[in-house]
Amino acid sequence: MRQQPVLSVISVIGTSLAIFLIMVVVMMNQVPVAPFAPESNRDRFLHARYVSAVYNDSLGHQGETNSPYCYKSVRELFKSLESAEAVTAYTGFLQSGNVNVVGGTPVKVDMTATDADFWRVFDFRFIDGQPYDEAAFESGLPVIVINKSVSRRLFGTTEATGREILLNYAPYTVAGVVEDVSTLASKAYGQIWIPFTSAGLDRVEWATGITGPLSCTILAHDRADFDDIRAEYDRRLTEYNKALAPTHWQIMSRNRPYDQAKDAIGPSANNEPDIEAKRRYDLIVYIILLIVPAVNLSSMTESRLRQRVSEIGVRRAFGSTRGAVIRQIIAENLFVTLIAGVIGLLLSVVFAFLCDSMLFSQPFSPTLNPPKADITMLLRWSTFLWAMLFCFILNLLSTGIPAWRASRTSVVNAISGRQH
């Protein structure tokens, strides 16, 4: 690097930009599936966001609907799954509400209505108070959990437990205050949370008597239990479809429930997400982002090696094998690549942190609040290992052929400064 500073600087900059671009793509793919509070157990989640039901009667009338579940369907299909650790139901579409204290100005907030198990499945950090329990949920009590930003705006403090708040002009009692949640936690996100029984959503059934306003998340004891959970769900679905037979409605499985990775790419209710197609697409993107800079870096490596032909010849003359020459050249370039990789990784983290609202914007998001990513989401051991893997592959692609050609140069020609 000291002997050839210009080429070294150009090489480091080129490699840094290549790793930067690749790692931005990796982060965009990781954030929807990587665990972070309050969705720290994403690797153990199974989601049933929608239910698909078809109608077919003896007169030939047909129809299909794809919507979230009603509470009756959630109870029959999910709530008593014996192979799961916990199951929660919550409003599948984010709602808006107005909150204020008596005599205060209403504040528009994002609201999620949940059951009591919601607080078991998702790991919120409570600053004050505690979540509402099963008794409050079953009784439909008007209790509410708010985030610290709402608490400070309404009360000027985060100590708000037991105080009264008006939600759409109906009185609710604050049960607890939690840390603010990023919109990137797509299932747990909200600014306020209430029992859906307090709003009567447990009684809401749409046209089919199957669909309604609720989605479902299952927390498994271990990821290895996914097959058992799906098998138990399939048995329950078969029994539920038998009960629905007189209505001429039947629920289609579409291989639900989905794990976090499959659910993250499946915004469509009437199509099963194609996880393999998504992985092939990502692989093609990574290959393109690796090959294009590798071709350019290979030319620079070739140029550096031309100036070292005599040195390689002397080493060969003193007994160095072709394999040893190749290994040395690759090792030297790997050192440069790793330096550039660290720079590229740091640049990608800074860029993703500063431009999170652009990079992680969510399709069909009902909230106007921009997505916010913090360092814990972006800088993970897996991200670092991905960066090092890409550095190693990029080094092999850009150095392998030039190193092989340099090792093939005859000793006599190499010592005289000729490559052929």
Coordinates of C-alpha atoms in Angstrom, one line a residue:
M1 CA 0.0 0.0 0.0
R2 CA 3.0 2.3 0.7
Q3 CA 4.7 1.4 -2.6
Q4 CA 1.6 2.0 -4.7
P5 CA -0.5 4.5 -2.9
V6 CA -2.6 5.7 -5.8
L7 CA -3.7 2.3 -6.9
S8 CA -4.2 1.3 -3.3
V9 CA -6.5 4.2 -2.5
I10 CA -8.5 3.7 -5.7
S11 CA -8.8 0.0 -4.8
V12 CA -9.9 0.7 -1.2
I13 CA -12.5 3.3 -2.4
G14 CA -13.9 1.0 -5.1
T15 CA -14.1 -1.9 -2.7
S16 CA -15.7 0.3 0.0
L17 CA -18.4 1.5 -2.4
A18 CA -19.1 -2.1 -3.5
I19 CA -19.5 -3.3 0.1
F20 CA -21.5 -0.2 1.0
L21 CA -24.1 -1.0 -1.8
I22 CA -24.3 -4.6 -0.9
M23 CA -24.7 -4.0 2.8
V24 CA -27.5 -1.4 2.2
V25 CA -29.4 -4.1 0.3
V26 CA -28.6 -6.7 3.1
M27 CA -30.0 -4.3 5.7
M28 CA -33.1 -3.6 3.7
N29 CA -33.7 -7.3 3.7
Q30 CA -32.7 -7.9 7.3
V31 CA -34.7 -5.2 9.1
P32 CA -38.2 -6.9 8.3
V33 CA -37.0 -10.2 9.8
A34 CA -34.3 -9.4 12.3
P35 CA -35.4 -9.6 16.0
F36 CA -35.6 -6.3 18.0
A37 CA -37.8 -5.2 20.8
P38 CA -40.7 -5.5 21.1
E39 CA -40.5 -8.2 18.4
S40 CA -37.4 -9.9 19.9
N41 CA -38.9 -13.4 19.2
R42 CA -39.3 -13.0 15.5
D43 CA -37.5 -16.3 14.9
R44 CA -40.3 -18.0 16.9
F45 CA -43.2 -16.2 15.3
L46 CA -45.9 -17.6 13.0
H47 CA -48.4 -15.2 11.6
A48 CA -51.9 -15.5 10.3
R49 CA -52.6 -12.1 9.0
Y50 CA -55.5 -13.0 6.6
V51 CA -58.0 -15.8 6.1
S52 CA -59.0 -16.9 2.6
A53 CA -62.6 -18.3 2.3
V54 CA -64.5 -19.5 -0.8
Y55 CA -68.2 -19.8 -1.3
N56 CA -69.7 -22.6 -3.5
D57 CA -73.3 -23.7 -3.3
S58 CA -75.4 -26.3 -5.2
L59 CA -76.8 -23.6 -7.5
G60 CA -73.4 -22.8 -8.8
H61 CA -73.0 -19.5 -7.0
Q62 CA -69.3 -18.9 -6.2
G63 CA -67.3 -16.2 -4.4
E64 CA -64.1 -15.6 -2.5
T65 CA -63.0 -13.3 0.3
N66 CA -59.6 -12.5 1.8
S67 CA -59.6 -10.5 5.0
P68 CA -58.4 -10.7 8.6
Y69 CA -60.3 -13.0 11.0
C70 CA -63.2 -12.5 13.3
Y71 CA -62.7 -13.4 16.9
K72 CA -64.8 -16.6 16.6
S73 CA -62.4 -17.9 13.9
V74 CA -59.4 -17.0 15.9
R75 CA -60.7 -18.9 18.9
E76 CA -61.6 -22.0 16.9
L77 CA -58.4 -22.1 14.9
F78 CA -55.6 -20.6 17.0
K79 CA -56.3 -19.6 20.6
S80 CA -56.1 -23.1 22.1
L81 CA -53.2 -24.5 20.1
E82 CA -51.5 -26.9 22.5
S83 CA -48.2 -27.0 20.7
A84 CA -47.7 -23.2 21.0
E85 CA -46.4 -21.2 23.9
A86 CA -48.8 -18.3 23.4
V87 CA -51.2 -16.9 20.8
T88 CA -52.4 -13.3 20.4
A89 CA -55.1 -11.6 18.4
Y90 CA -55.0 -8.0 17.5
T91 CA -56.4 -5.6 14.9
G92 CA -54.9 -6.5 11.5
F93 CA -55.2 -2.9 10.3
L94 CA -53.8 0.0 12.2
Q95 CA -56.5 2.5 13.3
S96 CA -56.3 6.1 14.2
G97 CA -57.8 7.7 17.3
N98 CA -57.9 11.0 19.1
V99 CA -56.8 11.2 22.7
N100 CA -56.8 14.0 25.2
V101 CA -57.3 14.8 28.8
V102 CA -60.4 16.6 30.0
G103 CA -60.3 20.1 28.6
G104 CA -57.2 19.4 26.5
T105 CA -56.6 19.5 22.8
P106 CA -57.1 16.1 21.1
V107 CA -54.0 14.4 19.7
K108 CA -54.2 12.0 16.8
V109 CA -52.5 8.7 17.5
D110 CA -52.1 5.3 16.0
M111 CA -54.1 2.7 17.8
T112 CA -53.9 -1.1 18.1
A113 CA -56.6 -3.2 19.8
T114 CA -55.4 -6.4 21.3
D115 CA -56.1 -9.3 23.7
A116 CA -54.2 -9.9 27.0
D117 CA -51.8 -12.4 25.4
F118 CA -50.4 -9.6 23.3
W119 CA -48.1 -8.6 26.1
R120 CA -46.8 -12.2 26.4
V121 CA -46.0 -12.6 22.7
F122 CA -44.4 -9.1 22.3
D123 CA -41.7 -7.9 24.8
F124 CA -42.6 -4.3 25.5
R125 CA -40.5 -2.3 28.0
F126 CA -42.8 -0.7 30.6
I127 CA -41.6 2.6 32.0
D128 CA -44.6 2.9 34.3
G129 CA -47.4 0.6 35.3
Q130 CA -48.2 -2.8 33.7
P131 CA -50.2 -4.3 30.8
Y132 CA -53.9 -5.0 31.2
D133 CA -54.6 -8.6 32.2
E134 CA -56.9 -11.4 31.1
A135 CA -59.6 -10.3 33.6
A136 CA -59.6 -6.8 32.2
F137 CA -59.8 -8.1 28.7
E138 CA -62.6 -10.6 29.3
S139 CA -64.6 -7.8 31.1
G140 CA -64.0 -5.3 28.4
L141 CA -62.7 -2.8 30.8
P142 CA -61.8 0.7 29.3
V143 CA -58.0 0.5 30.1
I144 CA -55.3 1.7 27.9
V145 CA -51.5 1.4 27.5
I146 CA -49.8 4.4 26.0
N147 CA -46.2 5.1 24.8
K148 CA -44.0 7.6 26.5
S149 CA -44.3 10.3 23.8
V150 CA -48.1 10.3 24.1
S151 CA -47.8 10.3 27.9
R152 CA -45.5 13.3 27.9
R153 CA -47.6 15.2 25.4
L154 CA -50.8 14.7 27.5
F155 CA -49.4 14.7 31.1
G156 CA -45.9 16.2 30.8
T157 CA -44.5 13.1 32.4
T158 CA -44.1 9.3 31.9
E159 CA -45.7 8.6 35.3
A160 CA -49.3 8.3 34.1
T161 CA -50.6 5.0 35.6
G162 CA -54.2 5.4 37.0
R163 CA -54.9 8.7 35.2
E164 CA -57.8 9.2 33.0
I165 CA -57.6 9.7 29.2
L166 CA -60.3 10.4 26.7
L167 CA -60.1 8.1 23.6
N168 CA -62.5 9.4 20.9
Y169 CA -64.2 11.1 23.9
A170 CA -64.7 7.9 25.8
P171 CA -62.9 7.7 29.2
Y172 CA -60.1 5.1 29.6
T173 CA -57.8 4.5 32.5
V174 CA -54.0 4.3 31.8
A175 CA -52.7 0.9 32.8
G176 CA -49.1 1.5 31.8
V177 CA -46.6 3.5 29.8
V178 CA -44.1 1.8 27.4
E179 CA -41.1 2.9 25.3
D180 CA -41.9 4.2 21.9
V181 CA -42.2 1.5 19.2
S182 CA -40.8 1.8 15.7
T183 CA -43.2 1.4 12.8
L184 CA -40.8 -1.3 11.6
A185 CA -42.2 -3.5 14.3
S186 CA -45.2 -4.1 12.0
K187 CA -47.2 -6.4 14.3
A188 CA -46.5 -4.7 17.7
Y189 CA -46.5 -1.1 16.6
G190 CA -48.9 1.4 18.0
Q191 CA -48.9 4.6 20.1
I192 CA -51.8 3.4 22.2
W193 CA -53.1 -0.1 22.9
I194 CA -56.6 -1.1 24.2
P195 CA -58.4 -4.4 24.8
F196 CA -60.5 -5.0 21.6
T197 CA -63.3 -6.2 23.8
S198 CA -63.6 -2.6 25.2
A199 CA -64.5 -1.5 21.7
G200 CA -66.7 -4.4 20.9
L201 CA -64.5 -5.8 18.2
D202 CA -64.8 -9.3 19.5
R203 CA -68.4 -9.2 18.3
V204 CA -67.6 -7.9 14.8
E205 CA -68.2 -10.4 12.0
W206 CA -68.1 -9.5 8.4
A207 CA -70.2 -10.9 5.6
T208 CA -69.1 -14.5 5.9
G209 CA -69.1 -14.9 9.6
I210 CA -65.5 -16.0 9.2
T211 CA -63.7 -12.7 8.6
G212 CA -63.4 -9.7 10.8
P213 CA -60.9 -7.1 12.0
L214 CA -58.3 -9.4 13.7
S215 CA -55.0 -10.9 12.8
C216 CA -53.1 -13.5 14.8
T217 CA -49.5 -14.2 15.9
I218 CA -48.3 -17.5 17.4
L219 CA -45.3 -17.7 19.6
A220 CA -43.7 -21.1 19.5
H221 CA -41.6 -22.6 22.2
D222 CA -38.9 -23.3 19.6
R223 CA -38.6 -22.9 15.9
A224 CA -38.4 -26.7 15.7
D225 CA -42.1 -26.7 16.8
F226 CA -43.3 -25.0 13.6
D227 CA -44.3 -28.2 11.9
D228 CA -46.2 -29.5 14.9
I229 CA -48.1 -26.1 15.2
R230 CA -49.0 -26.2 11.5
A231 CA -50.1 -29.8 11.7
E232 CA -52.3 -29.0 14.7
Y233 CA -53.7 -26.0 12.8
D234 CA -54.5 -28.1 9.8
R235 CA -56.4 -30.5 12.0
R236 CA -58.4 -27.7 13.5
L237 CA -59.0 -26.2 10.1
T238 CA -60.4 -29.5 8.8
E239 CA -62.9 -29.6 11.8
Y240 CA -63.8 -26.0 11.4
N241 CA -64.5 -26.5 7.7
K242 CA -66.8 -29.4 8.6
A243 CA -68.8 -27.0 10.9
L244 CA -69.0 -24.4 8.1
A245 CA -70.3 -26.9 5.5
P246 CA -74.0 -25.9 5.9
T247 CA -73.1 -22.2 5.1
H248 CA -71.3 -23.3 1.8
W249 CA -68.2 -21.5 2.9
Q250 CA -64.8 -23.2 3.2
I251 CA -61.5 -21.8 4.4
M252 CA -58.4 -22.3 2.2
S253 CA -55.2 -23.0 4.0
R254 CA -52.7 -21.3 1.6
N255 CA -50.1 -23.0 3.9
R256 CA -50.7 -20.5 6.7
P257 CA -49.5 -19.6 9.2
Y258 CA -46.3 -18.1 7.9
D259 CA -43.0 -17.5 9.6
Q260 CA -41.5 -14.0 9.8
A261 CA -39.6 -14.2 6.6
K262 CA -42.5 -15.4 4.5
D263 CA -45.0 -13.0 6.1
A264 CA -42.7 -10.1 5.5
I265 CA -42.8 -10.5 1.7
G266 CA -46.5 -11.3 1.5
P267 CA -48.7 -8.2 1.5
S268 CA -51.2 -9.9 -0.8
A269 CA -54.1 -11.7 1.0
N270 CA -55.1 -13.9 -1.9
N271 CA -51.6 -15.2 -2.9
E272 CA -49.2 -17.4 -1.0
P273 CA -45.8 -15.6 -0.7
D274 CA -43.1 -17.2 -2.9
I275 CA -40.1 -17.2 -0.5
E276 CA -37.9 -19.2 -3.0
A277 CA -38.5 -16.6 -5.7
K278 CA -37.6 -13.8 -3.2
R279 CA -34.3 -15.6 -2.3
R280 CA -33.5 -16.1 -6.0
Y281 CA -34.0 -12.4 -6.7
D282 CA -31.8 -11.4 -3.7
L283 CA -29.1 -13.8 -4.9
I284 CA -29.1 -12.3 -8.4
V285 CA -28.8 -8.8 -6.9
Y286 CA -25.9 -9.9 -4.8
I287 CA -24.1 -11.5 -7.7
I288 CA -24.5 -8.4 -9.9
L289 CA -23.3 -6.2 -7.1
L290 CA -20.2 -8.4 -6.6
I291 CA -19.3 -9.2 -10.2
V292 CA -19.4 -5.6 -11.6
P293 CA -16.9 -4.2 -9.1
A294 CA -14.9 -7.4 -9.1
V295 CA -14.2 -6.9 -12.9
N296 CA -12.9 -3.4 -12.3
L297 CA -10.9 -4.3 -9.2
S298 CA -9.4 -7.3 -11.2
S299 CA -7.9 -4.8 -13.7
M300 CA -6.3 -2.8 -10.9
T301 CA -4.9 -5.9 -9.3
E302 CA -3.4 -6.9 -12.7
S303 CA -1.9 -3.5 -13.0
R304 CA -0.3 -3.7 -9.5
L305 CA 1.1 -7.2 -10.3
R306 CA 2.8 -6.0 -13.5
Q307 CA 5.0 -3.8 -11.4
R308 CA 5.9 -6.8 -9.2
V309 CA 6.8 -9.3 -11.9
S310 CA 10.6 -9.2 -11.0
E311 CA 9.8 -9.7 -7.3
I312 CA 7.6 -12.8 -8.1
G313 CA 10.4 -14.1 -10.3
V314 CA 13.0 -13.9 -7.6
R315 CA 10.7 -15.7 -5.1
R316 CA 10.1 -18.4 -7.7
A317 CA 13.9 -18.7 -8.2
F318 CA 14.4 -19.2 -4.5
G319 CA 12.0 -22.1 -4.4
S320 CA 8.5 -20.5 -3.9
T321 CA 5.8 -22.6 -5.5
R322 CA 3.0 -21.3 -7.7
G323 CA 0.5 -22.2 -5.0
A324 CA 2.5 -20.2 -2.5
V325 CA 2.6 -17.2 -4.8
I326 CA -1.1 -17.4 -5.4
R327 CA -1.8 -17.6 -1.7
Q328 CA 0.4 -14.7 -0.9
I329 CA -1.2 -12.4 -3.5
I330 CA -4.7 -13.4 -2.4
A331 CA -3.8 -12.8 1.3
E332 CA -2.3 -9.4 0.6
N333 CA -5.4 -8.3 -1.3
L334 CA -7.6 -9.8 1.3
F335 CA -6.0 -7.4 3.8
V336 CA -6.8 -4.4 1.6
T337 CA -10.3 -5.8 1.0
L338 CA -11.0 -6.2 4.7
I339 CA -9.9 -2.6 5.4
A340 CA -12.2 -1.4 2.6
G341 CA -15.0 -3.7 3.9
V342 CA -14.9 -2.2 7.4
I343 CA -15.1 1.3 5.8
G344 CA -18.0 0.2 3.6
L345 CA -19.9 -1.4 6.5
L346 CA -19.6 1.8 8.6
L347 CA -20.7 3.9 5.7
S348 CA -23.7 1.7 5.1
V349 CA -24.8 1.8 8.8
V350 CA -24.5 5.6 8.8
F351 CA -26.4 5.9 5.6
A352 CA -29.1 3.5 6.7
F353 CA -29.5 5.3 10.0
L354 CA -29.7 8.8 8.4
C355 CA -32.0 7.7 5.5
D356 CA -34.1 5.1 7.3
S357 CA -37.4 6.8 6.3
M358 CA -36.4 6.3 2.6
L359 CA -34.8 2.9 2.7
F360 CA -37.4 1.2 5.0
S361 CA -40.6 2.8 3.8
Q362 CA -43.4 0.2 4.1
P363 CA -45.9 -0.4 1.3
F364 CA -49.6 0.3 2.1
S365 CA -48.6 1.7 5.5
P366 CA -51.6 3.3 7.2
T367 CA -49.5 5.5 9.5
L368 CA -47.9 8.8 8.5
N369 CA -45.2 8.3 11.1
P370 CA -41.9 7.6 9.3
P371 CA -40.1 4.3 10.0
K372 CA -37.2 4.8 12.4
A373 CA -34.3 2.4 12.6
D374 CA -31.8 2.4 15.4
I375 CA -28.3 1.0 15.6
T376 CA -29.4 -2.2 17.3
M377 CA -31.4 -3.0 14.2
L378 CA -28.7 -2.2 11.7
L379 CA -25.4 -3.2 13.3
R380 CA -25.7 -6.9 14.2
W381 CA -23.2 -9.8 14.3
S382 CA -25.0 -11.3 11.3
T383 CA -24.6 -8.0 9.4
F384 CA -20.9 -8.0 10.2
L385 CA -20.5 -11.6 9.1
W386 CA -22.3 -10.9 5.8
A387 CA -19.9 -8.0 5.2
M388 CA -16.9 -10.2 5.8
L389 CA -18.2 -12.9 3.6
F390 CA -18.8 -10.5 0.7
C391 CA -15.3 -9.1 1.2
F392 CA -13.8 -12.6 1.0
I393 CA -15.9 -13.4 -2.2
L394 CA -15.0 -10.1 -3.8
N395 CA -11.4 -10.6 -3.0
L396 CA -11.4 -14.1 -4.7
L397 CA -13.3 -12.8 -7.7
S398 CA -11.0 -9.8 -8.2
T399 CA -7.7 -11.4 -7.3
G400 CA -8.0 -15.1 -8.3
I401 CA -7.3 -14.8 -12.1
P402 CA -4.5 -12.1 -11.8
A403 CA -2.8 -14.2 -9.1
W404 CA -3.0 -17.3 -11.2
R405 CA -1.6 -15.5 -14.3
A406 CA 1.2 -14.1 -12.2
S407 CA 2.1 -17.5 -10.8
R408 CA 2.2 -19.0 -14.4
T409 CA 5.0 -16.6 -15.5
S410 CA 8.3 -18.4 -16.1
V411 CA 11.1 -17.6 -13.7
V412 CA 13.5 -16.3 -16.4
N413 CA 10.9 -13.9 -17.9
A414 CA 9.8 -12.8 -14.5
I415 CA 13.3 -11.9 -13.3
S416 CA 13.8 -9.9 -16.6
G417 CA 10.6 -8.0 -16.0
R418 CA 8.5 -9.7 -18.7
Q419 CA 5.2 -11.4 -18.0
H420 CA 5.3 -13.9 -20.9

